[in-house]
Coordinates of C-alpha atoms and ligand atoms in Angstrom, one line a residue:
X12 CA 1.3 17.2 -20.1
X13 CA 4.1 14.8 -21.5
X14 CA 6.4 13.2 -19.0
X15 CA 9.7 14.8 -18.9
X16 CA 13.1 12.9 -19.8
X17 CA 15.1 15.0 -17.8
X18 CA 16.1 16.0 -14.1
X19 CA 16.4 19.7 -15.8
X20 CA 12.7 19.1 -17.2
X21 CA 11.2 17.6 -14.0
X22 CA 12.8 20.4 -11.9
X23 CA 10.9 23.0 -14.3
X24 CA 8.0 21.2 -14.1
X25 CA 7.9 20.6 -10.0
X26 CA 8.2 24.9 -10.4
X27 CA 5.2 25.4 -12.2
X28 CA 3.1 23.0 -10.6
X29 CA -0.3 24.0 -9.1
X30 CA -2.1 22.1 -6.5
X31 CA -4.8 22.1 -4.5
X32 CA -4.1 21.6 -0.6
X33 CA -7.3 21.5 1.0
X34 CA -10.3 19.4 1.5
X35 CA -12.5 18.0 -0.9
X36 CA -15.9 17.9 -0.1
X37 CA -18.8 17.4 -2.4
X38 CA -17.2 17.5 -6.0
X39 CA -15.1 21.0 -5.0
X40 CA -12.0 21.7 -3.0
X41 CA -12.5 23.3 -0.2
X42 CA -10.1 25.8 2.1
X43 CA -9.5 24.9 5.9
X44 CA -11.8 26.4 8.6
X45 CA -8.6 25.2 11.0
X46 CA -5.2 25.0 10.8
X47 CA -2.3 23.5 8.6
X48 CA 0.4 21.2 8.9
X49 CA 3.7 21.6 6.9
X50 CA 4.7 19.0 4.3
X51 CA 8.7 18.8 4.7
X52 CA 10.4 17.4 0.8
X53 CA 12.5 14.5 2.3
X54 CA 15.1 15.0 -0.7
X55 CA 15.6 18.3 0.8
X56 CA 15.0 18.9 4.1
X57 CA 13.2 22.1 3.1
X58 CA 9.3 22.8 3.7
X59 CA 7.3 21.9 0.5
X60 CA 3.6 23.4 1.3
X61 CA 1.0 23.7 4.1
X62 CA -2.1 21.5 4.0
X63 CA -5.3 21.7 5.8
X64 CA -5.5 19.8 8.9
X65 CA -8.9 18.6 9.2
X66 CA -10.9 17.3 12.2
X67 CA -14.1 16.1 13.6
X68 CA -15.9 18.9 12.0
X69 CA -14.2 18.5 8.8
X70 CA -15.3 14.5 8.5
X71 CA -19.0 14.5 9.8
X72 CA -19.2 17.2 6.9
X73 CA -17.3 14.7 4.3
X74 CA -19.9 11.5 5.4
X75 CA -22.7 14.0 4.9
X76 CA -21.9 14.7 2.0
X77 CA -21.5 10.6 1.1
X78 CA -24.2 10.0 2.9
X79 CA -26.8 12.3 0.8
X80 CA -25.0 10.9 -2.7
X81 CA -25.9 7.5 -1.2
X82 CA -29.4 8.1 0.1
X83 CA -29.9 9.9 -3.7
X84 CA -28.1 7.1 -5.3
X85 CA -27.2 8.5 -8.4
X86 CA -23.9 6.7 -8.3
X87 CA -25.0 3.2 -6.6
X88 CA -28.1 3.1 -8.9
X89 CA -26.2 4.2 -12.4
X90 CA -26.5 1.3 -14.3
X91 CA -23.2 -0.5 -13.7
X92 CA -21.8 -0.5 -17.4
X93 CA -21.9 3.4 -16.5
X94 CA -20.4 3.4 -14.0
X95 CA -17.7 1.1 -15.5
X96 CA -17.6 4.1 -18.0
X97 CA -17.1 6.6 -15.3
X98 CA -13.8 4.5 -13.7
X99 CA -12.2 3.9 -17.4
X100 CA -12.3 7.3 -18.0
X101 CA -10.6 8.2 -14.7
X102 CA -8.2 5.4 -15.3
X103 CA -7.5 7.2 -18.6
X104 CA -7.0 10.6 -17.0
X105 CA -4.5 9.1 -14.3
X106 CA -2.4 8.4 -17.7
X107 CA -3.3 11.6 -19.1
X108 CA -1.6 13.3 -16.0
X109 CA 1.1 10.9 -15.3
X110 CA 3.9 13.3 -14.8
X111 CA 1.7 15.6 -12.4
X112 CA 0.9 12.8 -9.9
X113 CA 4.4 11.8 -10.6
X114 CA 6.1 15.3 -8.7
X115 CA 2.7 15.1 -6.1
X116 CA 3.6 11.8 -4.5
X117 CA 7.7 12.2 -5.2
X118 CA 8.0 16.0 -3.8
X119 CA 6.1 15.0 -0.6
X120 CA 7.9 11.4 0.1
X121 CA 11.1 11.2 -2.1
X122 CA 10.5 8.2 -4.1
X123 CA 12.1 8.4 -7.7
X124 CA 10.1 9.3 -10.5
X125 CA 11.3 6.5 -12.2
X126 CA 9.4 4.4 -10.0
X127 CA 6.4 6.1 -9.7
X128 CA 6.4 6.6 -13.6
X129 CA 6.9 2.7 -13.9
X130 CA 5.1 1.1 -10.8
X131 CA 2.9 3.6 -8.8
X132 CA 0.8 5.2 -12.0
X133 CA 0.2 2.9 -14.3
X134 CA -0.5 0.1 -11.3
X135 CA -3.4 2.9 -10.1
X136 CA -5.0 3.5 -13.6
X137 CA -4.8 -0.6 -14.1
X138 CA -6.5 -0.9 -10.3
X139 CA -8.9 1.4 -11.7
X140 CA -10.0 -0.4 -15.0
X141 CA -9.8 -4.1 -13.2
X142 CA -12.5 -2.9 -10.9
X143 CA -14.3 -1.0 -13.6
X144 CA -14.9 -3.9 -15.3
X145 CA -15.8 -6.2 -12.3
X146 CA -18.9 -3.1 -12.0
X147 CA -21.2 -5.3 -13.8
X148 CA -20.0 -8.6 -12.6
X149 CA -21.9 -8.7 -9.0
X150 CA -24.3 -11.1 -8.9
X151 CA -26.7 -12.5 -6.5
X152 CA -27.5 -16.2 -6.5
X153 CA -30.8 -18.3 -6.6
X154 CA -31.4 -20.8 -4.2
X155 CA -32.5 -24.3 -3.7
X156 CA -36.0 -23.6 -1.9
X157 CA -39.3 -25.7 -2.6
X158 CA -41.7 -24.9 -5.1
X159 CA -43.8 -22.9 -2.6
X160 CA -41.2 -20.1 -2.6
X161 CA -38.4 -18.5 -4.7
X162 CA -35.3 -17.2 -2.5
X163 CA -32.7 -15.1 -3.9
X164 CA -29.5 -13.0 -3.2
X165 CA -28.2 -9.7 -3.9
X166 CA -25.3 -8.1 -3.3
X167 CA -25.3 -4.4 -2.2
X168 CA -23.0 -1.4 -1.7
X169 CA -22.2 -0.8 2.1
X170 CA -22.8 2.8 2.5
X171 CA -20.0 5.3 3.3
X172 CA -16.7 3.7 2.8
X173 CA -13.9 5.1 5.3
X174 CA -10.4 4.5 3.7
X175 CA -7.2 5.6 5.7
X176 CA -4.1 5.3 3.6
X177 CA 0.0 5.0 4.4
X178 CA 2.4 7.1 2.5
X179 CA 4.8 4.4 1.0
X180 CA 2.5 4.5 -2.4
X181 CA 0.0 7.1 -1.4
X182 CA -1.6 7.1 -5.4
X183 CA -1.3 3.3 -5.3
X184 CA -2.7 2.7 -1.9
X185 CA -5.2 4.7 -2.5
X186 CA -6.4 3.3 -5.7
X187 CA -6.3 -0.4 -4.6
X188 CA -9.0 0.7 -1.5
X189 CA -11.4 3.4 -3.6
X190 CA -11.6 1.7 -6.5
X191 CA -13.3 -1.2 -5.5
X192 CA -15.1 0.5 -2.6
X193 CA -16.5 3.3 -5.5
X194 CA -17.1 0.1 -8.2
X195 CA -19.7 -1.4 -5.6
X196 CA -21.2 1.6 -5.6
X197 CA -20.6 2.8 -2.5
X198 CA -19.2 6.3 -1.4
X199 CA -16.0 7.7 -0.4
X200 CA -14.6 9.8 2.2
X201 CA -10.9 9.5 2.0
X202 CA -7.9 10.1 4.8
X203 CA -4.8 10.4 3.4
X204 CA -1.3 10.1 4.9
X205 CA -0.4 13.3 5.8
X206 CA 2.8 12.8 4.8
X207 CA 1.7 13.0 1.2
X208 CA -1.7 14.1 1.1
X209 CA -1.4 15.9 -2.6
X210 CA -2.2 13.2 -5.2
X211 CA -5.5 12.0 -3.2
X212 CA -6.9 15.5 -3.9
X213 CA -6.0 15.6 -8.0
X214 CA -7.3 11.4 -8.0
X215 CA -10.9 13.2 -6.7
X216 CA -10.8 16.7 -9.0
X217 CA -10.2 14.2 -11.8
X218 CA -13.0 11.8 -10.4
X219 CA -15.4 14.2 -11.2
X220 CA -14.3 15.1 -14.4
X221 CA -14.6 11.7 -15.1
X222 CA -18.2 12.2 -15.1
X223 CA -18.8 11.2 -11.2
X224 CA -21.6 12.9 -9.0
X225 CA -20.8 15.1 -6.4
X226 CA -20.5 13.9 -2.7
X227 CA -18.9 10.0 -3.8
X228 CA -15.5 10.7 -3.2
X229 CA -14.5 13.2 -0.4
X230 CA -11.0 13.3 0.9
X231 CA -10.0 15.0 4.4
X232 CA -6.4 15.6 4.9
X233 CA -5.2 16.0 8.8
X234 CA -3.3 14.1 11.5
X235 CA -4.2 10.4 12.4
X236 CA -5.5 11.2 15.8
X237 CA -7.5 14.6 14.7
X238 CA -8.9 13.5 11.2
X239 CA -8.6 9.2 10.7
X240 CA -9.9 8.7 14.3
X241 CA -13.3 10.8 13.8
X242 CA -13.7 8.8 10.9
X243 CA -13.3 5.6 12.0
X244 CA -15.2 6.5 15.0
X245 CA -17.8 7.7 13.0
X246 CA -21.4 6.0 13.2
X247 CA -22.4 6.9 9.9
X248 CA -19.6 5.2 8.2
X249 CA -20.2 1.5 7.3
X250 CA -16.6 0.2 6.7
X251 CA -13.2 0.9 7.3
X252 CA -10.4 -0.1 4.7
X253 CA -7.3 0.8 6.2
X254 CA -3.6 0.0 5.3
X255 CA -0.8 1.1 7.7
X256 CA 0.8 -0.1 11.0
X257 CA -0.2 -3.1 13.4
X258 CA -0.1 -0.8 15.8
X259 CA -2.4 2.0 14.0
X260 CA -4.9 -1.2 12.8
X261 CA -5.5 -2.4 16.2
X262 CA -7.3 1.0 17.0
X263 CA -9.6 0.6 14.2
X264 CA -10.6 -2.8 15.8
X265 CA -11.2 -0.9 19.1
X266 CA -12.9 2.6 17.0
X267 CA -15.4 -0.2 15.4
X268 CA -16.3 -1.6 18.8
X269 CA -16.7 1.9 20.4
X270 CA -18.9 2.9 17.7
X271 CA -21.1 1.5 15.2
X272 CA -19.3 -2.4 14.6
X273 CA -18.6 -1.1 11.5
X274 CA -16.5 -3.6 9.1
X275 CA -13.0 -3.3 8.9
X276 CA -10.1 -4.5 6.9
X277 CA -6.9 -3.9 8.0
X278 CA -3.7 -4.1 5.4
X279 CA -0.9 -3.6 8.4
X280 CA 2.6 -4.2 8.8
X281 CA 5.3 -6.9 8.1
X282 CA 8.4 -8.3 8.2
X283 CA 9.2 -10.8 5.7
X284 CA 11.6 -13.6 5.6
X285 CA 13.3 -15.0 2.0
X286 CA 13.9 -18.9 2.2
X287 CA 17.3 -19.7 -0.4
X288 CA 17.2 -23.7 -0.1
X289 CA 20.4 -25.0 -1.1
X290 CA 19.3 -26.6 -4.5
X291 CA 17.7 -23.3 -5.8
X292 CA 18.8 -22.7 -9.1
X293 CA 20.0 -19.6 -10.0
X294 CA 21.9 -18.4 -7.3
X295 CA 22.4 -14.9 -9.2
X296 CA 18.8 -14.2 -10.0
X297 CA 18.0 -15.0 -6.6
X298 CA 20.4 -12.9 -5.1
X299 CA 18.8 -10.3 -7.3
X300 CA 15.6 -10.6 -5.8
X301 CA 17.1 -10.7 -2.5
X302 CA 18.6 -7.0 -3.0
X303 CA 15.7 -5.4 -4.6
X304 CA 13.6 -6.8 -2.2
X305 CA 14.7 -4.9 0.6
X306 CA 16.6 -2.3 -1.3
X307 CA 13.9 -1.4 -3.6
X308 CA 11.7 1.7 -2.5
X309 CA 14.6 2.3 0.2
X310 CA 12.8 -0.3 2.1
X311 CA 9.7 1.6 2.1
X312 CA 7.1 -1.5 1.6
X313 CA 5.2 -3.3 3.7
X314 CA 5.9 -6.7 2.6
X315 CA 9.8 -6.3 2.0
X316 CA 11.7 -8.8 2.3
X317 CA 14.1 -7.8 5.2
X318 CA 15.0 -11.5 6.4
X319 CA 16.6 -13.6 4.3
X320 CA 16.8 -17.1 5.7
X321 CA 20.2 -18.5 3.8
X322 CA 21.1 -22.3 4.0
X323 CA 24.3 -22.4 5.9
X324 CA 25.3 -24.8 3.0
X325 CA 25.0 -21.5 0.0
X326 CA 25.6 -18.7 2.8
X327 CA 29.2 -18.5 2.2
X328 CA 28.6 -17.5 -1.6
X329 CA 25.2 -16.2 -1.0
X330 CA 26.4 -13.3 1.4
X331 CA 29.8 -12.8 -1.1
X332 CA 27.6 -11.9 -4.0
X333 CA 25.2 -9.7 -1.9
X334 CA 27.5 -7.8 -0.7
X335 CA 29.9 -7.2 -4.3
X336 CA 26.5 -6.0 -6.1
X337 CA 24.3 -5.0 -3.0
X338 CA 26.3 -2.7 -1.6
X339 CA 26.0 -1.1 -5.2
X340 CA 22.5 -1.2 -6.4
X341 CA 20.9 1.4 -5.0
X342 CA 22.8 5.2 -5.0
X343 CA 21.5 8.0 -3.2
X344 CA 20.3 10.3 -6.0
X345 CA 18.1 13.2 -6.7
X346 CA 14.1 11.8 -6.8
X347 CA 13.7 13.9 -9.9
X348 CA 16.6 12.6 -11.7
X349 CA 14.9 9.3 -14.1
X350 CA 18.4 8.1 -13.6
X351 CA 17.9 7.6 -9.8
X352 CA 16.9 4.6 -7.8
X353 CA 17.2 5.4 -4.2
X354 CA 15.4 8.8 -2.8
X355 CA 15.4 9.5 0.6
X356 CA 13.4 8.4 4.0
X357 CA 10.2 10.2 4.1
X358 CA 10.7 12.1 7.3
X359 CA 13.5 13.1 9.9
X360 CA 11.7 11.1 12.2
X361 CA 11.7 8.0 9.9
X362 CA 15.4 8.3 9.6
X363 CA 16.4 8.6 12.9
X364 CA 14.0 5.6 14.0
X365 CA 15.8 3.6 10.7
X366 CA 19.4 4.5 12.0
X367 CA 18.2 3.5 15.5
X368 CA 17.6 0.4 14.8
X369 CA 21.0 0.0 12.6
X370 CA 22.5 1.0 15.8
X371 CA 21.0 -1.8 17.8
X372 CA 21.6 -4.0 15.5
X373 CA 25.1 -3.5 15.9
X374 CA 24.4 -3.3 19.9
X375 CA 23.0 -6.5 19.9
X376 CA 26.0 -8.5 18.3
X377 CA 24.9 -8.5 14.4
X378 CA 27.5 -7.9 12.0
X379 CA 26.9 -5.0 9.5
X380 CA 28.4 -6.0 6.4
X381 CA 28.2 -2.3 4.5
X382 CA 26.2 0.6 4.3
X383 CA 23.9 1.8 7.1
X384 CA 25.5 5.5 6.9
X385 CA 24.1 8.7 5.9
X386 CA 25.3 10.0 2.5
X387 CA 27.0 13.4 2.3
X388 CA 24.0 15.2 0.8
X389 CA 21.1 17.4 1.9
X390 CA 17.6 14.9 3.0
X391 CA 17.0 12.2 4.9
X392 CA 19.2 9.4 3.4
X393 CA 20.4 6.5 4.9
X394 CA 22.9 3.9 2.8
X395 CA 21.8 0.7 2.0
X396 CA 22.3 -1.9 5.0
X397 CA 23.4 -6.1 5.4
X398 CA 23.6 -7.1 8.4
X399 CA 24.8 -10.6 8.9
X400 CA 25.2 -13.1 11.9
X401 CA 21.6 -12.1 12.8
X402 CA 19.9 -14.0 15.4
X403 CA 15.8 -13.8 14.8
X404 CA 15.3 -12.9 18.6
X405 CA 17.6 -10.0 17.5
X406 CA 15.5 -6.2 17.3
X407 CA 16.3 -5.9 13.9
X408 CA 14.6 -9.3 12.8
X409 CA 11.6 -9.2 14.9
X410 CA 10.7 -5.4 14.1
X411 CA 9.6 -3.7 10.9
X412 CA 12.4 -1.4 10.1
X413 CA 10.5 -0.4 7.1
X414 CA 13.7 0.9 5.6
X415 CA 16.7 -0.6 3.1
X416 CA 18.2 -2.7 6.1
X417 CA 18.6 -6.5 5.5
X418 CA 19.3 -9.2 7.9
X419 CA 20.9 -12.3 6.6
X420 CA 20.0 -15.2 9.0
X421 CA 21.6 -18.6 8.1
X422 CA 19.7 -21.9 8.3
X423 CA 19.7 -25.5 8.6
X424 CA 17.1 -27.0 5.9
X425 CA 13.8 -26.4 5.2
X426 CA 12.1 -26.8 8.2
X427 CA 14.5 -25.2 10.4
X428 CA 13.7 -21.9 8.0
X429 CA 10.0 -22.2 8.1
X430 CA 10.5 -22.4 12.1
X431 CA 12.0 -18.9 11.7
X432 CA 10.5 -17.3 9.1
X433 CA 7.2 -18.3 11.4
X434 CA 9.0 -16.8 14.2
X435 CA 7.1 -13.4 14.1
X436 CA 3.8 -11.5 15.1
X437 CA 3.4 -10.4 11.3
X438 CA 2.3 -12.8 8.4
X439 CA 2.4 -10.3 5.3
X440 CA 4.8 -12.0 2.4
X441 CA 7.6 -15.2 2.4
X442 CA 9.0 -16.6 -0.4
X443 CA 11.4 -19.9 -1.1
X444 CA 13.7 -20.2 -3.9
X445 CA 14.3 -24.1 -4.6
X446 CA 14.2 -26.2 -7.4
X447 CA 12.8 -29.0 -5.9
X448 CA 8.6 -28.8 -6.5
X449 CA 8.3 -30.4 -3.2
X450 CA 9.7 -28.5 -0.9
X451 CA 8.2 -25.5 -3.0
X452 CA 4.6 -26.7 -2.0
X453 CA 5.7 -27.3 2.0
X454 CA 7.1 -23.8 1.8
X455 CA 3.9 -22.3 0.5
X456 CA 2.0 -24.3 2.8
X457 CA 4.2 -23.9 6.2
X458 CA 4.9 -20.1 5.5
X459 CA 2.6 -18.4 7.8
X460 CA 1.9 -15.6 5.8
X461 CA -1.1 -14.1 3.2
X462 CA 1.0 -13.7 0.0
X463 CA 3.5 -16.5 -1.1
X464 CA 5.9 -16.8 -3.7
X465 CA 8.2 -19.5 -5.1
X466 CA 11.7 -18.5 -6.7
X467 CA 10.4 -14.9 -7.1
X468 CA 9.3 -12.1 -4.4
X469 CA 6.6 -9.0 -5.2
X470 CA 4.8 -10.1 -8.3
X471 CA 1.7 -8.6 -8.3
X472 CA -1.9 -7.9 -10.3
X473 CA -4.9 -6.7 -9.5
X474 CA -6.2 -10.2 -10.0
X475 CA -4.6 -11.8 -7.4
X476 CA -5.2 -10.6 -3.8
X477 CA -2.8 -9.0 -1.1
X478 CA -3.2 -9.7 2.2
X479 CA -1.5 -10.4 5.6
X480 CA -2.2 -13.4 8.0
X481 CA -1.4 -12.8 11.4
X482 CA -0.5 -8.8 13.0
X483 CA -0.2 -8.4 9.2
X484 CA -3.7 -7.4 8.3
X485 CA -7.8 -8.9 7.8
X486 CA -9.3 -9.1 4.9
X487 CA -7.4 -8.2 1.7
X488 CA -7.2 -5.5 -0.9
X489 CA -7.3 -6.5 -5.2
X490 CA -9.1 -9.5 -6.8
X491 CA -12.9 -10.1 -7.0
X492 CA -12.9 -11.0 -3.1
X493 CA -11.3 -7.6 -2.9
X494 CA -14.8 -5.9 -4.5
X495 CA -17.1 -8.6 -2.6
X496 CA -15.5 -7.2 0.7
X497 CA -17.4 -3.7 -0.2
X498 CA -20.7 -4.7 -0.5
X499 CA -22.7 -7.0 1.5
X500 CA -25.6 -9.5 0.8
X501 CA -29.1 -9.2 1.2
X502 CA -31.6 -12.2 1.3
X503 CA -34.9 -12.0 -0.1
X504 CA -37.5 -14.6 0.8
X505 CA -40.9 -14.7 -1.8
X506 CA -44.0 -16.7 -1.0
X507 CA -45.5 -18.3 -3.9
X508 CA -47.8 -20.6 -2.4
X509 CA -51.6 -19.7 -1.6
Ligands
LIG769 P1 0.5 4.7 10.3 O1 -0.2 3.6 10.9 O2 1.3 5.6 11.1 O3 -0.5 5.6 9.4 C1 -1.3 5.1 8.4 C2 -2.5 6.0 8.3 O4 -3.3 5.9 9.5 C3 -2.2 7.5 8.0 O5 -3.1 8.0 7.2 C4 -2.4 8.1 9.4 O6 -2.7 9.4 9.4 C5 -3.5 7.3 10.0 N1 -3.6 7.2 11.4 C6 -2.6 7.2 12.3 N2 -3.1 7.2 13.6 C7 -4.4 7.1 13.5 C8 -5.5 7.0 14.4 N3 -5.2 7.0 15.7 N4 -6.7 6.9 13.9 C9 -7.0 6.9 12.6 N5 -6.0 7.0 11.7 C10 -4.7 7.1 12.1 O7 1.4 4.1 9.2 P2 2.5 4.8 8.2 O8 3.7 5.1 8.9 O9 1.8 5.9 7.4 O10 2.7 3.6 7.1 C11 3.7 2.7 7.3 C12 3.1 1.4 7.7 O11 2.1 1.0 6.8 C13 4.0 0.2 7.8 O12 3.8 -0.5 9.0 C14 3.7 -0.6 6.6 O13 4.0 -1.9 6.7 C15 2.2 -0.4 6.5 N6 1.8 -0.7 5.1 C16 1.1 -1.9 4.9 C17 0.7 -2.2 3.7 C18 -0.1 -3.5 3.4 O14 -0.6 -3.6 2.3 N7 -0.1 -4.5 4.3 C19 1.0 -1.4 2.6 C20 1.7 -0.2 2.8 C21 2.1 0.1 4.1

């Protein structure tokens, strides 16, 4: 299926387009035994489909069925080169139906096909081949023993995998948690956001065309509290990899205790400050950054950067030329228009929590600079936002908005920003744009946060991990450590003496 050029062509397409809105469960989708929830288009307001909401009953059938394709092992024991073969190929058919996954994740949360086309698609199919090609690189170690014995280490798969997923890049998310979980050999039952639970049941169709076995990758859709809660309660389940809320991954901590300690990894919320020193060098490529960091995605992303921590000696001309091109940059638009850049919120309730807190920003003394306003149009848009005079004891720059509001707090030097940007329960992403290589390494050491960046902001690859200090998360999705977090080592002790 090429991907269409225009909003005409995309429209046509999202007409004909069939999906599956189920469960799947051992290699085939299957219809609910319960109820459904609705799935409202954000871009219009208007209902989009009904999905299964699964529950207990639905998940203890979904670890069975990864349970018996572990105990059989035809995945775990396939000789890792094949089952490098198996993920390539999958990463190939993500391409092959780019423009399909494309409508699935931007009908259900509004984000512009542009984007996915460009980011969220080919990021999963690279996910996909970076950890097929790590399959074969697990290895075990030999240690230092006496002659009289020969120690070694393996590394093996944990079991069933529980993986509980966000909405904000449901393809993306999804690939950076199965992929390695599923290249260790383990197997797979899958939560989805139930915001946009569509793409997570094409990903597993596809997986088995790909040449998987049955019973690897299962995927329950439902609510949080009726479908991810059995699962991470579950005491079959070996691991959970979750990425959402702080508030959300603190019950997983609590679910593991109550059940079976299970491991858990937690990618969680954030709320990320932007140092500008005063020497940085290209004011307007920083300023750049500064805009689509917050801007981009309609604020959508867990590791925006919604504080940007200004010296007071650039803020005059700093906040001028965010405001003549920020308040530009992003247009409300159709999602299925390639020319658009900013969809909508992803539900009613997400914009009326996003205009709350524009409202008490305003309450509490900040001074909005533009946007913040709902555009004249059908869906759940909200304007770009700056705030400015922002205190960091303010709502608005101690709590993730997690939409395209920006709060511009100035500062005196270095240290003063690294005092604030460390001002914060969450430790996701910080960056610092200087010139000066000195402060660039206090900045990177001082920022207390997982992912660091110097005069840039949201560069990524799957070889370099993402992960949050603090209430931003535990452990870490990408990167070799990523893969290592799915499997777990075994020591073997042989006697070789008489
Ligand atoms: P959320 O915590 O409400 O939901 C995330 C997932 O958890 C969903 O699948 C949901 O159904 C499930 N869930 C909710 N309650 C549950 C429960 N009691 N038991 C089990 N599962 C439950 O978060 P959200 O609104 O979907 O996503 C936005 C949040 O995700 C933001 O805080 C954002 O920062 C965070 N996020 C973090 C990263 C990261 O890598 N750090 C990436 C993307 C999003």
């Amino acid at each position: 299926m090429p991907v269409p050029q225009s909003p005409a062509e995309w429209h046509r397409l999202a007409a004909e387009l069939h999906y599956a809105t189920g469960h799947f469960i051992h290699g085939e989708h299957v219809a609910t035994r319960g109820g459904r929830f609705t799935v409202v288009n954000p871009a219009t307001a208007e209902p989009l489909c009904e999905v299964a909401a699964g529950d207990a009953t639905d998940i203890d059938a979904a670890v069975a069925s990864g349970r018996r394709a572990f105990r059989e092992g035809t995945w775990r024991r396939m000789a890792p080169r094949d089952r490098l073969e198996v993920l390539n190929r999958l990463a190939a058919l993500i391409e092959k139906h780019t423009a399909r996954f494309t409508l699935l994740d931007s009908l259900c949360m509004g984000k512009p096909v542009r984007d996915m086309v460009s980011v969220d698609v080919p990021q999963s199919a690279l996910t996909f081949r970076y950890f097929a090609e790590l399959s074969d690189k697990v290895e075990g170690t030999v240690t230092a023993t006496a002659v009289d014995a020969f120690h070694y280490t393996l590394r093996e798969p944990l079991g069933v995998v529980g993986c509980i997923t966000p909405w904000n890049y449901p393809l993306m998310q999804i690939a950076w948690k199965i992929a390695p979980a599923l290249a260790a050999g383990n197997s797979v039952v899958l939560k989805p956001a139930e915001q946009a639970p569509l793409s997570a049941l094409l990903l597993a169709e596809l997986f088995i065309e790909a040449g998987a076995p049955p019973g690897v990758l299962n995927v329950i859709n439902g609510y949080g509290a009726d479908a991810g809660a059995p699962l991470a309660l579950h005491n079959d389940v070996a691991k959970i990899s979750f990425t959402g809320s702080t508030v959300t991954g603190k019950k997983m901590l609590v679910y593991a205790g109550q059940s079976n300690m299970k491991r858990v990894s937690l990618e969680c919320g954030g709320k990320s400050p932007q140092i500008f020193l005063d020497d940085l060098e290209d004011m307007d490529r920083a300023v750049t950054y500064a805009i689509n960091g917050i801007f981009g995605v309609m604020g959508e992303v867990c590791s925006a950067g919604s504080r940007l921590l200004v010296d007071k000696r650039i803020a005059q001309e700093f906040t001028a030329r965010f405001i003549e091109r920020g308040q530009h940059a992003y247009v409300a638009g159709d999602p299925l228009d390639p020319e658009t850049n900013m969809g909508p919120l992803v539900t009613k309730k997400q914009h009326e929590r996003v205009l709350g807190y524009i409202a008490a920003g305003r309450a509490e003394g900040a001074k909005l600079e533009f946007g913040g306003d709902v555009p004249d149009r059908p869906g759940y848009y909200v304007n770009p936002a700056l705030f400015t005079n922002v205190d960091n004891r303010m709502t608005i720059a101690q709590e993730e908005i997690f939409g395209p509001v920006a709060a511009l707090i100035e500062v005196d030097g270095l240290q003063d920003a690294l005092r604030i940007a460390n001002d914060t329960i969450y430790g996701l992403a910080g960056s610092v744009w200087t010139s000066n290589l000195r402060s660039a390494h206090a900045a990177v050491r001082g920022l207390e946060a997982g992912t660091t960046y110097v005069n840039c902001f949201d560069h990524g690859d799957p070889t370099s991990p993402f992960l949050g200090h603090k209430q931003s998360g535990q452990g870490g999705d990408k990167c070799l450590e990523g893969l290592l977090s799915y499997t777990q080592t075994k020591s073997a002790w042989i006697h070789l003496g008489s």
